[in-house]
mmCIF file of C-alpha atoms and ligand atoms in Angstrom:
data_model
loop_
_atom_site.group_PDB
_atom_site.id
_atom_site.type_symbol
_atom_site.label_atom_id
_atom_site.label_comp_id
_atom_site.label_asym_id
_atom_site.label_seq_id
_atom_site.Cartn_x
_atom_site.Cartn_y
_atom_site.Cartn_z
ATOM 1 C CA UNK A 1 -92.121 -86.803 59.978
ATOM 2 C CA UNK A 2 -91.042 -90.114 58.472
ATOM 3 C CA UNK A 3 -94.010 -90.629 56.128
ATOM 4 C CA UNK A 4 -91.918 -89.995 53.018
ATOM 5 C CA UNK A 5 -88.830 -91.913 54.139
ATOM 6 C CA UNK A 6 -88.362 -94.785 51.654
ATOM 7 C CA UNK A 7 -87.310 -97.083 54.525
ATOM 8 C CA UNK A 8 -90.735 -96.716 56.135
ATOM 9 C CA UNK A 9 -93.847 -98.739 55.297
ATOM 10 C CA UNK A 10 -97.053 -98.790 57.330
ATOM 11 C CA UNK A 11 -99.373 -101.768 57.063
ATOM 12 C CA UNK A 12 -102.438 -101.811 59.270
ATOM 13 C CA UNK A 13 -103.005 -105.389 60.333
ATOM 14 C CA UNK A 14 -103.540 -107.775 63.223
ATOM 15 C CA UNK A 15 -100.683 -109.844 64.654
ATOM 16 C CA UNK A 16 -103.186 -112.701 64.803
ATOM 17 C CA UNK A 17 -103.474 -112.590 61.006
ATOM 18 C CA UNK A 18 -100.788 -115.192 60.418
ATOM 19 C CA UNK A 19 -101.034 -115.125 56.615
ATOM 20 C CA UNK A 20 -100.515 -111.358 56.571
ATOM 21 C CA UNK A 21 -97.571 -111.493 58.996
ATOM 22 C CA UNK A 22 -95.913 -114.311 57.027
ATOM 23 C CA UNK A 23 -96.313 -112.525 53.702
ATOM 24 C CA UNK A 24 -94.888 -109.288 55.171
ATOM 25 C CA UNK A 25 -91.868 -111.159 56.492
ATOM 26 C CA UNK A 26 -91.278 -112.791 53.096
ATOM 27 C CA UNK A 27 -91.723 -109.501 51.283
ATOM 28 C CA UNK A 28 -89.585 -107.228 53.491
ATOM 29 C CA UNK A 29 -87.081 -109.712 54.951
ATOM 30 C CA UNK A 30 -86.568 -107.711 58.173
ATOM 31 C CA UNK A 31 -83.386 -107.949 60.241
ATOM 32 C CA UNK A 32 -85.479 -107.658 63.402
ATOM 33 C CA UNK A 33 -88.976 -107.655 64.806
ATOM 34 C CA UNK A 34 -89.565 -105.194 67.635
ATOM 35 C CA UNK A 35 -92.788 -106.456 69.182
ATOM 36 C CA UNK A 36 -94.724 -103.570 70.731
ATOM 37 C CA UNK A 37 -98.147 -104.807 69.650
ATOM 38 C CA UNK A 38 -100.313 -105.163 72.739
ATOM 39 C CA UNK A 39 -103.510 -104.321 74.508
ATOM 40 C CA UNK A 40 -101.877 -102.135 77.160
ATOM 41 C CA UNK A 41 -104.461 -100.474 79.399
ATOM 42 C CA UNK A 42 -105.072 -102.114 82.792
ATOM 43 C CA UNK A 43 -108.588 -100.638 83.231
ATOM 44 C CA UNK A 44 -109.647 -102.008 79.836
ATOM 45 C CA UNK A 45 -108.332 -105.449 80.820
ATOM 46 C CA UNK A 46 -110.604 -105.403 83.854
ATOM 47 C CA UNK A 47 -113.681 -104.769 81.687
ATOM 48 C CA UNK A 48 -112.689 -107.069 78.846
ATOM 49 C CA UNK A 49 -109.876 -109.562 79.546
ATOM 50 C CA UNK A 50 -110.604 -111.598 76.386
ATOM 51 C CA UNK A 51 -108.956 -109.086 74.049
ATOM 52 C CA UNK A 52 -105.818 -109.182 76.222
ATOM 53 C CA UNK A 53 -105.545 -112.962 76.042
ATOM 54 C CA UNK A 54 -106.145 -112.840 72.306
ATOM 55 C CA UNK A 55 -103.710 -110.058 71.399
ATOM 56 C CA UNK A 56 -101.011 -110.342 74.044
ATOM 57 C CA UNK A 57 -100.788 -114.111 74.439
ATOM 58 C CA UNK A 58 -102.164 -115.660 71.237
ATOM 59 C CA UNK A 59 -100.866 -112.733 69.147
ATOM 60 C CA UNK A 60 -97.342 -113.138 70.545
ATOM 61 C CA UNK A 61 -97.544 -116.880 69.898
ATOM 62 C CA UNK A 62 -98.536 -116.212 66.270
ATOM 63 C CA UNK A 63 -95.734 -113.717 65.807
ATOM 64 C CA UNK A 64 -93.209 -116.171 67.272
ATOM 65 C CA UNK A 65 -94.412 -118.941 64.989
ATOM 66 C CA UNK A 66 -94.376 -116.703 61.909
ATOM 67 C CA UNK A 67 -90.863 -115.504 62.767
ATOM 68 C CA UNK A 68 -89.673 -119.065 63.358
ATOM 69 C CA UNK A 69 -91.002 -120.147 59.969
ATOM 70 C CA UNK A 70 -89.353 -117.099 58.353
ATOM 71 C CA UNK A 71 -86.013 -117.918 59.962
ATOM 72 C CA UNK A 72 -86.326 -121.503 58.734
ATOM 73 C CA UNK A 73 -86.436 -120.192 55.163
ATOM 74 C CA UNK A 74 -83.636 -117.624 55.663
ATOM 75 C CA UNK A 75 -79.945 -117.949 54.898
ATOM 76 C CA UNK A 76 -77.572 -118.851 57.742
ATOM 77 C CA UNK A 77 -76.169 -115.297 57.650
ATOM 78 C CA UNK A 78 -79.633 -113.739 57.956
ATOM 79 C CA UNK A 79 -80.515 -116.126 60.794
ATOM 80 C CA UNK A 80 -77.354 -115.171 62.626
ATOM 81 C CA UNK A 81 -78.185 -111.478 62.436
ATOM 82 C CA UNK A 82 -81.925 -111.663 63.210
ATOM 83 C CA UNK A 83 -83.371 -110.457 66.558
ATOM 84 C CA UNK A 84 -86.867 -110.631 68.032
ATOM 85 C CA UNK A 85 -87.170 -107.883 70.646
ATOM 86 C CA UNK A 86 -90.170 -108.453 72.897
ATOM 87 C CA UNK A 87 -91.271 -105.261 74.659
ATOM 88 C CA UNK A 88 -92.811 -106.013 78.053
ATOM 89 C CA UNK A 89 -93.604 -104.318 81.329
ATOM 90 C CA UNK A 90 -92.552 -103.952 84.970
ATOM 91 C CA UNK A 91 -96.094 -105.018 85.922
ATOM 92 C CA UNK A 92 -95.126 -108.691 85.512
ATOM 93 C CA UNK A 93 -93.206 -108.435 88.821
ATOM 94 C CA UNK A 94 -96.418 -107.452 90.659
ATOM 95 C CA UNK A 95 -96.837 -104.966 93.477
ATOM 96 C CA UNK A 96 -93.761 -104.079 95.558
ATOM 97 C CA UNK A 97 -93.857 -103.173 99.255
ATOM 98 C CA UNK A 98 -92.818 -99.608 100.123
ATOM 99 C CA UNK A 99 -89.515 -100.866 101.572
ATOM 100 C CA UNK A 100 -88.797 -103.504 98.913
ATOM 101 C CA UNK A 101 -85.717 -102.985 96.760
ATOM 102 C CA UNK A 102 -86.582 -102.336 93.110
ATOM 103 C CA UNK A 103 -87.246 -105.437 90.994
ATOM 104 C CA UNK A 104 -84.232 -106.944 89.233
ATOM 105 C CA UNK A 105 -84.548 -109.166 86.160
ATOM 106 C CA UNK A 106 -84.374 -112.167 88.524
ATOM 107 C CA UNK A 107 -87.506 -111.178 90.481
ATOM 108 C CA UNK A 108 -90.289 -113.785 90.487
ATOM 109 C CA UNK A 109 -93.313 -113.022 88.327
ATOM 110 C CA UNK A 110 -96.476 -112.069 90.276
ATOM 111 C CA UNK A 111 -98.908 -110.318 87.915
ATOM 112 C CA UNK A 112 -102.173 -109.041 89.403
ATOM 113 C CA UNK A 113 -104.334 -107.780 86.520
ATOM 114 C CA UNK A 114 -105.540 -109.600 83.399
ATOM 115 C CA UNK A 115 -103.274 -107.176 81.511
ATOM 116 C CA UNK A 116 -100.101 -107.997 83.443
ATOM 117 C CA UNK A 117 -100.970 -111.719 83.493
ATOM 118 C CA UNK A 118 -101.253 -111.654 79.704
ATOM 119 C CA UNK A 119 -97.887 -109.887 79.370
ATOM 120 C CA UNK A 120 -96.298 -112.355 81.805
ATOM 121 C CA UNK A 121 -97.665 -115.274 79.772
ATOM 122 C CA UNK A 122 -96.213 -113.746 76.600
ATOM 123 C CA UNK A 123 -92.811 -113.282 78.284
ATOM 124 C CA UNK A 124 -92.821 -116.954 79.302
ATOM 125 C CA UNK A 125 -93.596 -118.020 75.740
ATOM 126 C CA UNK A 126 -90.763 -115.896 74.336
ATOM 127 C CA UNK A 127 -88.336 -117.309 76.892
ATOM 128 C CA UNK A 128 -89.469 -120.849 76.129
ATOM 129 C CA UNK A 129 -88.845 -120.267 72.398
ATOM 130 C CA UNK A 130 -85.284 -119.184 73.194
ATOM 131 C CA UNK A 131 -84.627 -122.317 75.254
ATOM 132 C CA UNK A 132 -86.458 -124.822 73.083
ATOM 133 C CA UNK A 133 -85.799 -123.621 69.557
ATOM 134 C CA UNK A 134 -82.711 -121.450 70.047
ATOM 135 C CA UNK A 135 -84.951 -118.595 68.877
ATOM 136 C CA UNK A 136 -82.998 -115.278 68.892
ATOM 137 C CA UNK A 137 -85.212 -113.255 71.240
ATOM 138 C CA UNK A 138 -84.462 -110.613 73.856
ATOM 139 C CA UNK A 139 -87.018 -109.313 76.381
ATOM 140 C CA UNK A 140 -87.228 -105.817 77.846
ATOM 141 C CA UNK A 141 -89.413 -104.865 80.822
ATOM 142 C CA UNK A 142 -90.070 -101.139 81.052
ATOM 143 C CA UNK A 143 -91.708 -98.890 83.590
ATOM 144 C CA UNK A 144 -94.530 -96.365 82.943
ATOM 145 C CA UNK A 145 -93.965 -94.471 79.695
ATOM 146 C CA UNK A 146 -95.061 -90.883 79.192
ATOM 147 C CA UNK A 147 -94.553 -88.185 76.584
ATOM 148 C CA UNK A 148 -96.166 -86.675 73.481
ATOM 149 C CA UNK A 149 -98.742 -88.672 71.481
ATOM 150 C CA UNK A 150 -99.770 -90.952 74.326
ATOM 151 C CA UNK A 151 -103.385 -92.063 74.088
ATOM 152 C CA UNK A 152 -105.469 -90.218 76.694
ATOM 153 C CA UNK A 153 -106.657 -93.347 78.512
ATOM 154 C CA UNK A 154 -103.358 -93.199 80.476
ATOM 155 C CA UNK A 155 -102.973 -91.059 83.596
ATOM 156 C CA UNK A 156 -100.764 -88.204 82.326
ATOM 157 C CA UNK A 157 -102.575 -87.305 79.075
ATOM 158 C CA UNK A 158 -105.964 -87.993 80.696
ATOM 159 C CA UNK A 159 -105.282 -85.548 83.512
ATOM 160 C CA UNK A 160 -103.784 -82.938 81.168
ATOM 161 C CA UNK A 161 -106.734 -83.007 78.770
ATOM 162 C CA UNK A 162 -109.374 -83.161 81.509
ATOM 163 C CA UNK A 163 -107.772 -80.153 83.213
ATOM 164 C CA UNK A 164 -107.845 -78.153 79.987
ATOM 165 C CA UNK A 165 -111.530 -78.975 79.609
ATOM 166 C CA UNK A 166 -112.278 -78.032 83.248
ATOM 167 C CA UNK A 167 -113.292 -81.631 84.010
ATOM 168 C CA UNK A 168 -112.571 -83.545 87.258
ATOM 169 C CA UNK A 169 -109.104 -85.111 87.525
ATOM 170 C CA UNK A 170 -109.838 -88.670 88.695
ATOM 171 C CA UNK A 171 -107.326 -89.993 91.232
ATOM 172 C CA UNK A 172 -107.870 -93.649 92.187
ATOM 173 C CA UNK A 173 -108.026 -94.527 95.896
ATOM 174 C CA UNK A 174 -105.732 -92.407 98.074
ATOM 175 C CA UNK A 175 -103.459 -91.365 95.173
ATOM 176 C CA UNK A 176 -100.394 -92.807 96.919
ATOM 177 C CA UNK A 177 -99.691 -95.644 94.491
ATOM 178 C CA UNK A 178 -96.194 -95.331 93.088
ATOM 179 C CA UNK A 179 -95.031 -95.669 89.500
ATOM 180 C CA UNK A 180 -91.576 -95.144 87.974
ATOM 181 C CA UNK A 181 -91.912 -92.717 85.034
ATOM 182 C CA UNK A 182 -89.862 -93.246 81.870
ATOM 183 C CA UNK A 183 -89.787 -90.595 79.157
ATOM 184 C CA UNK A 184 -90.712 -92.136 75.828
ATOM 185 C CA UNK A 185 -87.566 -91.054 73.953
ATOM 186 C CA UNK A 186 -85.411 -92.566 76.710
ATOM 187 C CA UNK A 187 -87.306 -95.825 76.259
ATOM 188 C CA UNK A 188 -86.840 -95.764 72.469
ATOM 189 C CA UNK A 189 -83.133 -95.122 72.886
ATOM 190 C CA UNK A 190 -82.858 -98.053 75.303
ATOM 191 C CA UNK A 191 -84.586 -100.358 72.821
ATOM 192 C CA UNK A 192 -82.131 -99.366 70.092
ATOM 193 C CA UNK A 193 -79.249 -100.152 72.428
ATOM 194 C CA UNK A 194 -80.726 -103.550 73.334
ATOM 195 C CA UNK A 195 -81.326 -104.348 69.675
ATOM 196 C CA UNK A 196 -77.736 -103.453 68.803
ATOM 197 C CA UNK A 197 -75.890 -104.929 71.763
ATOM 198 C CA UNK A 198 -78.265 -107.016 73.909
ATOM 199 C CA UNK A 199 -77.584 -110.709 74.363
ATOM 200 C CA UNK A 200 -79.947 -113.323 73.009
ATOM 201 C CA UNK A 201 -82.046 -114.981 75.731
ATOM 202 C CA UNK A 202 -81.479 -112.127 78.182
ATOM 203 C CA UNK A 203 -83.969 -109.791 79.840
ATOM 204 C CA UNK A 204 -83.233 -106.099 80.452
ATOM 205 C CA UNK A 205 -85.197 -103.813 82.776
ATOM 206 C CA UNK A 206 -85.680 -100.266 81.456
ATOM 207 C CA UNK A 207 -86.611 -97.809 84.204
ATOM 208 C CA UNK A 208 -86.878 -94.037 84.455
ATOM 209 C CA UNK A 209 -85.258 -93.544 87.877
ATOM 210 C CA UNK A 210 -88.307 -91.476 88.750
ATOM 211 C CA UNK A 211 -90.577 -92.996 91.370
ATOM 212 C CA UNK A 212 -93.580 -90.751 92.134
ATOM 213 C CA UNK A 213 -96.954 -91.117 93.783
ATOM 214 C CA UNK A 214 -99.910 -90.560 91.452
ATOM 215 C CA UNK A 215 -100.902 -87.519 93.493
ATOM 216 C CA UNK A 216 -97.451 -85.997 92.959
ATOM 217 C CA UNK A 217 -97.766 -86.620 89.232
ATOM 218 C CA UNK A 218 -101.204 -84.999 89.041
ATOM 219 C CA UNK A 219 -100.073 -82.016 91.138
ATOM 220 C CA UNK A 220 -97.014 -81.530 88.904
ATOM 221 C CA UNK A 221 -99.261 -81.472 85.815
ATOM 222 C CA UNK A 222 -101.560 -78.941 87.535
ATOM 223 C CA UNK A 223 -98.653 -76.664 88.518
ATOM 224 C CA UNK A 224 -97.258 -76.846 84.967
ATOM 225 C CA UNK A 225 -100.648 -75.888 83.533
ATOM 226 C CA UNK A 226 -101.045 -73.058 86.090
ATOM 227 C CA UNK A 227 -97.890 -71.660 84.581
ATOM 228 C CA UNK A 228 -98.403 -72.419 80.871
ATOM 229 C CA UNK A 229 -102.158 -71.781 80.603
ATOM 230 C CA UNK A 230 -103.184 -69.645 83.619
ATOM 231 C CA UNK A 231 -106.748 -68.667 84.577
ATOM 232 C CA UNK A 232 -108.620 -70.387 81.748
ATOM 233 C CA UNK A 233 -112.243 -69.507 81.087
ATOM 234 C CA UNK A 234 -113.971 -72.859 80.835
ATOM 235 C CA UNK A 235 -117.436 -73.234 79.286
ATOM 236 C CA UNK A 236 -120.104 -73.979 81.945
ATOM 237 C CA UNK A 237 -117.833 -72.821 84.802
ATOM 238 C CA UNK A 238 -119.034 -69.693 86.566
ATOM 239 C CA UNK A 239 -115.550 -68.284 87.200
ATOM 240 C CA UNK A 240 -112.023 -68.900 85.856
ATOM 241 C CA UNK A 241 -110.031 -71.734 87.431
ATOM 242 C CA UNK A 242 -107.230 -70.189 89.477
ATOM 243 C CA UNK A 243 -105.547 -73.502 90.334
ATOM 244 C CA UNK A 244 -106.018 -76.621 88.240
ATOM 245 C CA UNK A 245 -105.470 -78.667 91.391
ATOM 246 C CA UNK A 246 -108.984 -77.611 92.513
ATOM 247 C CA UNK A 247 -110.231 -80.142 89.910
ATOM 248 C CA UNK A 248 -108.546 -83.118 91.657
ATOM 249 C CA UNK A 249 -111.236 -85.658 92.588
ATOM 250 C CA UNK A 250 -110.636 -88.881 94.484
ATOM 251 C CA UNK A 251 -112.618 -91.746 92.943
ATOM 252 C CA UNK A 252 -113.176 -95.440 93.670
ATOM 253 C CA UNK A 253 -109.954 -97.440 93.446
ATOM 254 C CA UNK A 254 -109.048 -99.694 90.521
ATOM 255 C CA UNK A 255 -109.714 -103.356 91.537
ATOM 256 C CA UNK A 256 -106.438 -105.188 92.252
ATOM 257 C CA UNK A 257 -104.569 -101.875 92.032
ATOM 258 C CA UNK A 258 -100.821 -102.520 92.432
ATOM 259 C CA UNK A 259 -99.371 -100.265 95.116
ATOM 260 C CA UNK A 260 -95.876 -99.777 93.781
ATOM 261 C CA UNK A 261 -93.722 -100.612 90.793
ATOM 262 C CA UNK A 262 -89.995 -99.947 90.839
ATOM 263 C CA UNK A 263 -87.271 -101.291 88.577
ATOM 264 C CA UNK A 264 -83.611 -101.952 89.150
ATOM 265 C CA UNK A 265 -82.162 -100.986 85.748
ATOM 266 C CA UNK A 266 -78.506 -101.414 86.656
ATOM 267 C CA UNK A 267 -78.031 -104.391 84.271
ATOM 268 C CA UNK A 268 -78.703 -102.353 81.112
ATOM 269 C CA UNK A 269 -76.581 -99.515 82.523
ATOM 270 C CA UNK A 270 -73.613 -101.707 83.451
ATOM 271 C CA UNK A 271 -73.707 -104.133 80.526
ATOM 272 C CA UNK A 272 -74.986 -101.969 77.649
ATOM 273 C CA UNK A 273 -74.193 -98.436 78.834
ATOM 274 C CA UNK A 274 -77.746 -97.035 78.770
ATOM 275 C CA UNK A 275 -79.375 -94.856 81.401
ATOM 276 C CA UNK A 276 -82.338 -92.452 81.282
ATOM 277 C CA UNK A 277 -81.644 -88.767 80.620
ATOM 278 C CA UNK A 278 -84.995 -87.018 81.103
ATOM 279 C CA UNK A 279 -85.769 -85.487 84.469
ATOM 280 C CA UNK A 280 -89.414 -85.923 85.398
ATOM 281 C CA UNK A 281 -90.145 -82.195 85.788
ATOM 282 C CA UNK A 282 -88.760 -81.304 82.354
ATOM 283 C CA UNK A 283 -90.336 -84.373 80.738
ATOM 284 C CA UNK A 284 -93.752 -83.407 82.112
ATOM 285 C CA UNK A 285 -93.285 -79.852 80.929
ATOM 286 C CA UNK A 286 -92.485 -80.970 77.390
ATOM 287 C CA UNK A 287 -95.413 -83.366 77.431
ATOM 288 C CA UNK A 288 -97.940 -80.828 78.701
ATOM 289 C CA UNK A 289 -96.654 -78.205 76.252
ATOM 290 C CA UNK A 290 -97.035 -80.710 73.428
ATOM 291 C CA UNK A 291 -100.692 -81.397 74.328
ATOM 292 C CA UNK A 292 -101.337 -77.649 74.572
ATOM 293 C CA UNK A 293 -100.056 -77.184 71.030
ATOM 294 C CA UNK A 294 -101.821 -80.166 69.427
ATOM 295 C CA UNK A 295 -105.518 -79.288 69.339
ATOM 296 C CA UNK A 296 -106.164 -81.131 66.067
ATOM 297 C CA UNK A 297 -104.432 -84.348 67.095
ATOM 298 C CA UNK A 298 -106.322 -84.338 70.375
ATOM 299 C CA UNK A 299 -109.690 -83.556 68.722
ATOM 300 C CA UNK A 300 -109.106 -86.420 66.272
ATOM 301 C CA UNK A 301 -108.539 -89.097 68.882
ATOM 302 C CA UNK A 302 -111.061 -87.816 71.442
ATOM 303 C CA UNK A 303 -113.958 -88.710 69.130
ATOM 304 C CA UNK A 304 -115.270 -92.134 68.158
ATOM 305 C CA UNK A 305 -113.983 -95.167 70.016
ATOM 306 C CA UNK A 306 -112.279 -93.156 72.747
ATOM 307 C CA UNK A 307 -115.496 -91.367 73.664
ATOM 308 C CA UNK A 308 -117.262 -94.739 73.977
ATOM 309 C CA UNK A 309 -114.508 -95.958 76.317
ATOM 310 C CA UNK A 310 -114.731 -92.886 78.547
ATOM 311 C CA UNK A 311 -118.503 -93.289 78.799
ATOM 312 C CA UNK A 312 -118.122 -96.957 79.746
ATOM 313 C CA UNK A 313 -115.361 -96.224 82.269
ATOM 314 C CA UNK A 314 -116.930 -93.215 83.957
ATOM 315 C CA UNK A 315 -120.488 -94.454 83.563
ATOM 316 C CA UNK A 316 -119.678 -97.518 85.650
ATOM 317 C CA UNK A 317 -117.626 -95.546 88.158
ATOM 318 C CA UNK A 318 -120.289 -92.883 88.711
HETATM 319 O O1 LIG B 1 -95.779 -100.011 84.454
HETATM 320 C C1 LIG B 1 -95.846 -100.069 83.057
HETATM 321 C C2 LIG B 1 -97.292 -100.003 82.674
HETATM 322 O O2 LIG B 1 -97.718 -98.666 82.806
HETATM 323 C C3 LIG B 1 -97.569 -100.512 81.267
HETATM 324 O O3 LIG B 1 -97.230 -101.868 81.196
HETATM 325 C C4 LIG B 1 -99.037 -100.325 80.913
HETATM 326 O O4 LIG B 1 -99.277 -100.711 79.577
HETATM 327 C C5 LIG B 1 -99.417 -98.879 81.106
HETATM 328 O O5 LIG B 1 -100.815 -98.715 80.856
HETATM 329 C C6 LIG B 1 -99.078 -98.411 82.508
HETATM 330 O O6 LIG B 1 -99.922 -99.023 83.484
HETATM 331 P P1 LIG B 1 -100.556 -98.201 84.721
HETATM 332 O O7 LIG B 1 -101.797 -98.900 85.125
HETATM 333 O O8 LIG B 1 -99.557 -97.928 85.772
HETATM 334 O O9 LIG B 1 -100.884 -96.800 83.951
HETATM 335 P P2 LIG B 1 -102.096 -95.793 84.039
HETATM 336 O O10 LIG B 1 -101.720 -94.573 83.283
HETATM 337 O O11 LIG B 1 -103.406 -96.447 83.671
HETATM 338 O O12 LIG B 1 -102.173 -95.444 85.583
HETATM 339 C C7 LIG B 1 -101.055 -94.898 86.270
HETATM 340 C C8 LIG B 1 -101.440 -94.798 87.721
HETATM 341 O O13 LIG B 1 -102.465 -93.792 87.845
HETATM 342 C C9 LIG B 1 -102.045 -96.079 88.287
HETATM 343 O O14 LIG B 1 -101.631 -96.217 89.650
HETATM 344 C C10 LIG B 1 -103.548 -95.836 88.224
HETATM 345 C C11 LIG B 1 -103.670 -94.339 88.405
HETATM 346 N N1 LIG B 1 -104.805 -93.708 87.694
HETATM 347 C C12 LIG B 1 -104.986 -93.995 86.358
HETATM 348 C C13 LIG B 1 -106.025 -93.403 85.655
HETATM 349 C C14 LIG B 1 -106.249 -93.751 84.200
HETATM 350 C C15 LIG B 1 -105.609 -92.804 88.350
HETATM 351 O O15 LIG B 1 -105.421 -92.518 89.552
HETATM 352 N N2 LIG B 1 -106.640 -92.225 87.663
HETATM 353 C C16 LIG B 1 -106.904 -92.503 86.340
HETATM 354 O O16 LIG B 1 -107.898 -91.974 85.772
#
């Protein structure tokens, strides 16, 4: 939708390519960097932690250094205005007990996967740059995002697309792990608010106010599909599927699987006036409906590298 907007430029590059990052900063003179670039999938980090160290830790370091050099060459007015918004995760706080209050920004860090450890390390670097160099950064820690266009390695699109193909819906362990689900547009809105009004050196939690067990999430997707795409005829199945939930399959648990994440997002609500709007049931409905309508997009990303990942992931698990 924005491809023709003159304010938009897409450059495909690596945040570890310092020369490229520095030349882009010089060329475009941005007022802010919103740092989303990360290896983000926990299962992938278990198979290959090296990429997570490289992108999430070393890549963040490179971006910080490039931005610091850029600010050094900028005018005082530009320096004053500039913000580096580092987008992080609730996983840095580690697994919460069932009766623990949600994590505030003051919670100690206790990451358990190579992914969350790499994000925690990056957060520490960003914080250190604020303290040491007066670098104008702000950190946000969000809960589980969902919505249209999410890559189907993540639970919600994976389950939706597997169900439509009549494939098993893999639920790790007992399915009772809890995540707090944040609709993607709510997250984007929160980031805009933080960019506009957040205070340098501060951290803001961004949560969805929607704690669910994985089994609840998968069942909600199945019920939504029962309604939107009932009784599908699936190739290689002898009879139509009457309830998508019949495809639910419990599989071996993820190693080091965090039991519960939950965020206390009252700071961003009280100080910056943001809170999530989406209700989980309507968010899921919009998401599932989007995947139902986007055959071409799905076909495009389900080939190539993604197929290799699924084979690796399920090959090992089988
Ligand atoms: O909490 C925020 C984090 O949410 C982000 O920082 C991560 O980048 C993002 O990947 C996500 O991490 P999770 O590990 O929670 O997301 P994922 O979609 O992989 O899994 C959600 C839950 O569902 C988790 O408890 C594992 C479970 N799961 C996942 C998959 C892929 C299954 O039961 N079966 C599956 O096949």
